Coordinates of C-alpha atoms in Angstrom, one line a residue:
X1 CA -17.1 -17.5 19.8
X2 CA -19.5 -15.1 21.5
X3 CA -20.6 -12.3 19.3
X4 CA -21.3 -8.8 20.6
X5 CA -24.5 -7.5 19.0
X6 CA -23.5 -4.0 17.9
X7 CA -25.5 -2.5 15.0
X8 CA -23.5 0.7 15.4
X9 CA -20.2 -0.9 14.4
X10 CA -18.1 0.9 11.8
X11 CA -18.6 -1.8 9.2
X12 CA -22.3 -1.7 9.6
X13 CA -22.5 2.0 9.4
X14 CA -20.3 2.0 6.3
X15 CA -22.6 -0.5 4.6
X16 CA -25.6 1.7 5.4
X17 CA -23.8 4.7 3.8
X18 CA -22.8 3.0 0.6
X19 CA -24.9 4.4 -2.3
X20 CA -27.5 2.0 -3.8
X21 CA -26.9 -0.5 -1.0
X22 CA -30.4 -0.9 0.2
X23 CA -30.3 -3.6 2.8
X24 CA -27.6 -4.4 5.3
X25 CA -27.2 -8.2 5.7
X26 CA -28.3 -9.3 9.1
X27 CA -25.2 -11.4 9.4
X28 CA -23.1 -8.3 9.1
X29 CA -24.9 -6.7 12.1
X30 CA -23.8 -9.6 14.2
X31 CA -20.2 -9.4 13.2
X32 CA -18.9 -6.3 15.0
X33 CA -16.6 -8.4 17.2
X34 CA -15.2 -10.4 14.4
X35 CA -14.5 -7.3 12.4
X36 CA -12.7 -5.6 15.3
X37 CA -10.6 -8.7 15.7
X38 CA -9.7 -8.8 12.0
X39 CA -8.7 -5.2 12.0
X40 CA -6.6 -5.7 15.1
X41 CA -4.8 -8.6 13.3
X42 CA -4.2 -6.5 10.2
X43 CA -2.7 -3.8 12.4
X44 CA -0.4 -6.3 14.0
X45 CA 0.6 -7.6 10.5
X46 CA 1.6 -4.0 9.5
X47 CA 3.7 -3.7 12.7
X48 CA 5.5 -6.9 11.8
X49 CA 6.3 -5.8 8.2
X50 CA 7.3 -2.3 9.3
X51 CA 9.8 -3.8 11.8
X52 CA 11.3 -5.9 9.0
X53 CA 11.7 -2.8 6.8
X54 CA 13.2 -0.7 9.6
X55 CA 15.7 -3.4 10.3
X56 CA 16.7 -3.6 6.6
X57 CA 17.0 0.2 6.5
X58 CA 19.3 0.2 9.5
X59 CA 21.5 -2.5 8.0
X60 CA 21.7 -0.9 4.5
X61 CA 22.5 2.5 6.0
X62 CA 25.6 1.1 7.6
X63 CA 26.6 -0.9 4.6
X64 CA 26.1 1.9 2.1
X65 CA 26.5 4.9 4.4
X66 CA 23.1 6.2 3.5
X67 CA 19.5 5.3 4.2
X68 CA 17.7 3.8 1.2
X69 CA 14.3 4.3 2.9
X70 CA 13.2 7.9 3.4
X71 CA 9.8 7.2 5.1
X72 CA 7.4 4.3 5.9
X73 CA 3.7 5.1 5.9
X74 CA 1.0 2.6 6.8
X75 CA -2.8 2.4 7.0
X76 CA -5.6 -0.1 7.6
X77 CA -8.4 0.4 5.0
X78 CA -11.3 2.4 6.3
X79 CA -14.5 0.4 6.9
X80 CA -16.4 2.5 4.3
X81 CA -13.7 1.7 1.7
X82 CA -13.9 -2.0 2.6
X83 CA -17.7 -2.0 2.1
X84 CA -17.5 0.0 -1.1
X85 CA -14.9 -2.3 -2.6
X86 CA -16.9 -5.5 -1.7
X87 CA -20.1 -4.0 -3.1
X88 CA -18.4 -2.8 -6.3
X89 CA -17.1 -6.4 -6.9
X90 CA -20.5 -7.9 -6.2
X91 CA -19.1 -9.8 -3.2
X92 CA -20.8 -10.5 0.2
X93 CA -20.4 -7.8 2.7
X94 CA -19.0 -9.6 5.7
X95 CA -15.8 -10.0 7.7
X96 CA -15.1 -13.4 6.1
X97 CA -15.6 -11.9 2.7
X98 CA -13.2 -9.1 3.5
X99 CA -10.5 -11.5 4.7
X100 CA -10.9 -13.9 1.7
X101 CA -11.2 -11.4 -1.1
X102 CA -9.4 -8.2 -0.2
X103 CA -5.6 -8.2 -0.3
X104 CA -5.1 -4.5 0.5
X105 CA -6.9 -4.1 3.9
X106 CA -3.4 -3.7 5.4
X107 CA -1.2 -1.3 3.5
X108 CA 2.4 -0.1 3.8
X109 CA 4.0 2.6 1.6
X110 CA 7.8 2.7 1.5
X111 CA 9.3 5.9 0.1
X112 CA 12.9 5.4 -1.2
X113 CA 15.6 7.8 -2.3
X114 CA 16.5 6.2 -5.6
X115 CA 14.9 3.8 -8.1
X116 CA 17.5 1.0 -7.5
X117 CA 16.7 1.2 -3.7
X118 CA 13.2 0.1 -4.5
X119 CA 14.4 -3.2 -6.0
X120 CA 17.0 -3.7 -3.3
X121 CA 14.5 -3.3 -0.5
X122 CA 11.8 -5.4 -2.2
X123 CA 14.2 -8.2 -3.0
X124 CA 15.6 -8.3 0.6
X125 CA 12.1 -8.3 2.0
X126 CA 10.7 -11.1 -0.1
X127 CA 13.8 -13.2 0.4
X128 CA 13.0 -13.6 4.1
X129 CA 11.9 -17.2 4.8
X130 CA 8.7 -16.2 6.7
X131 CA 7.4 -14.0 3.8
X132 CA 5.3 -15.5 1.1
X133 CA 4.9 -13.5 -2.1
X134 CA 1.3 -13.6 -3.4
X135 CA 1.6 -11.1 -6.3
X136 CA 4.1 -8.6 -7.7
X137 CA 3.1 -5.7 -10.0
X138 CA 6.0 -3.6 -11.3
X139 CA 4.4 -0.3 -12.4
X140 CA 7.9 1.2 -12.7
X141 CA 9.1 -0.8 -15.7
X142 CA 5.4 -1.0 -16.9
X143 CA 3.7 2.2 -15.9
X144 CA -0.1 2.5 -16.0
X145 CA -1.5 4.4 -19.0
X146 CA -2.0 7.5 -16.8
X147 CA 1.7 7.6 -15.9
X148 CA 1.4 6.0 -12.4
X149 CA 4.7 4.4 -11.3
X150 CA 5.2 2.3 -8.2
X151 CA 6.3 -1.3 -7.2
X152 CA 3.5 -3.3 -5.6
X153 CA 3.8 -6.4 -3.6
X154 CA 1.1 -8.5 -1.9
X155 CA 2.8 -10.6 0.8
X156 CA 1.7 -13.0 3.5
X157 CA 3.3 -13.0 6.9
X158 CA 2.6 -15.1 10.0
X159 CA 1.5 -13.2 13.0
X160 CA 1.5 -14.9 16.4
X161 CA -1.3 -14.2 18.9
X162 CA -1.9 -15.6 22.3
X163 CA -3.6 -18.8 21.1
X164 CA -3.1 -19.0 17.4
X165 CA -1.0 -18.1 14.4
X166 CA -2.6 -16.3 11.5
X167 CA -1.1 -15.8 8.0
X168 CA -2.0 -12.2 7.2
X169 CA -1.8 -10.4 3.8
X170 CA -0.3 -7.0 3.5
X171 CA 0.0 -4.8 0.4
X172 CA 3.5 -3.1 0.2
X173 CA 3.9 -0.2 -2.3
X174 CA 7.5 1.0 -2.8
X175 CA 8.2 4.2 -4.7
X176 CA 10.6 7.1 -4.9
X177 CA 9.9 10.5 -3.4
X178 CA 9.1 11.9 -6.8
X179 CA 6.7 9.0 -7.6
X180 CA 4.9 9.5 -4.3
X181 CA 4.6 13.3 -5.0
X182 CA 3.0 12.6 -8.4
X183 CA 0.7 9.9 -7.1
X184 CA -0.5 12.1 -4.2
X185 CA -1.4 15.0 -6.5
X186 CA -3.0 12.7 -9.1
X187 CA -5.2 11.2 -6.3
X188 CA -6.3 14.7 -5.2
X189 CA -6.9 16.0 -8.7
X190 CA -8.9 13.1 -10.0
X191 CA -11.6 13.7 -7.3
X192 CA -12.1 17.4 -8.4
X193 CA -15.5 17.9 -9.8
X194 CA -16.9 19.9 -12.7
X195 CA -13.8 20.0 -14.9
X196 CA -15.8 19.1 -17.9
X197 CA -14.1 19.2 -21.2
X198 CA -10.7 19.9 -19.5
X199 CA -10.5 16.4 -18.2
X200 CA -8.7 14.9 -21.2
X201 CA -6.2 17.8 -21.3
X202 CA -5.5 17.7 -17.6
X203 CA -5.0 13.9 -17.8
X204 CA -2.5 14.3 -20.6
X205 CA -0.6 17.0 -18.7
X206 CA -0.4 14.7 -15.6
X207 CA 0.9 11.9 -17.8
X208 CA 3.6 14.1 -19.2
X209 CA 4.5 15.2 -15.7
X210 CA 4.9 11.6 -14.7
X211 CA 7.3 11.1 -17.6
X212 CA 9.3 14.1 -16.6
X213 CA 9.4 12.9 -13.0
X214 CA 10.6 9.4 -14.1
X215 CA 13.3 10.9 -16.2
X216 CA 14.4 13.0 -13.2
X217 CA 14.6 9.9 -11.0
X218 CA 16.9 8.3 -13.6
X219 CA 19.1 11.4 -13.8
X220 CA 19.4 11.5 -10.0
X221 CA 20.3 7.9 -9.9
X222 CA 23.0 8.5 -12.6
X223 CA 24.4 11.4 -10.6
X224 CA 24.6 9.3 -7.4
X225 CA 26.4 6.5 -9.3
X226 CA 28.8 9.0 -10.8
X227 CA 29.6 10.4 -7.3
X228 CA 30.2 6.9 -6.1
X229 CA 32.4 6.0 -9.0
X230 CA 34.6 9.0 -8.2
X231 CA 35.1 7.6 -4.7
X232 CA 32.6 9.9 -3.0
X233 CA 29.7 9.0 -0.7
X234 CA 26.2 10.2 -0.8
X235 CA 25.4 10.8 2.9
X236 CA 22.1 11.7 4.7

């Protein structure tokens, strides 16, 4: 493969900007083209998985007369975040290292209406015969100590290009609207500076809020099931 020499590539610039990273490997400077190709492949993998999720949502909306998926968000990890994560783990900073060691370069977040929708969507997705499950982490049944709740999947999906087929890994996070609201605020607040002695108190308040939100999710699910038991339909 012919390599475009491009020392101004995003990956190189990100490596330069990582604190305490003194020297950018020469091999990285020569990898601009490979990096761009890899990012393109991750973007295509996201498109494949999003299409699967949209098809499932359309089918389930007809079957259940409501949409289980409220929203699908996606992103490819920023070059600076890729470099920082490789550097933090003590791994080589290269395109090959990124592909081999990072499972979350391509990410999809699925926002569902109810907790049981999370498991329904996840089970239907992983049951498809071209999906390979790499890992599952259920932070709903087993929340993180800070209260974080979500259902995480690392899956592998084949993507067909003009001359090759690549098995690409995608991280899928599935959560309710309330879980996503909490996670977004927690992410914003944890980067606030100069909170000093208030850090422990604020962390505890956030954890308590997570418990309240989880209880609300369960109550909303119970209400929906009660409506359905009475012969009603939850429509959107």
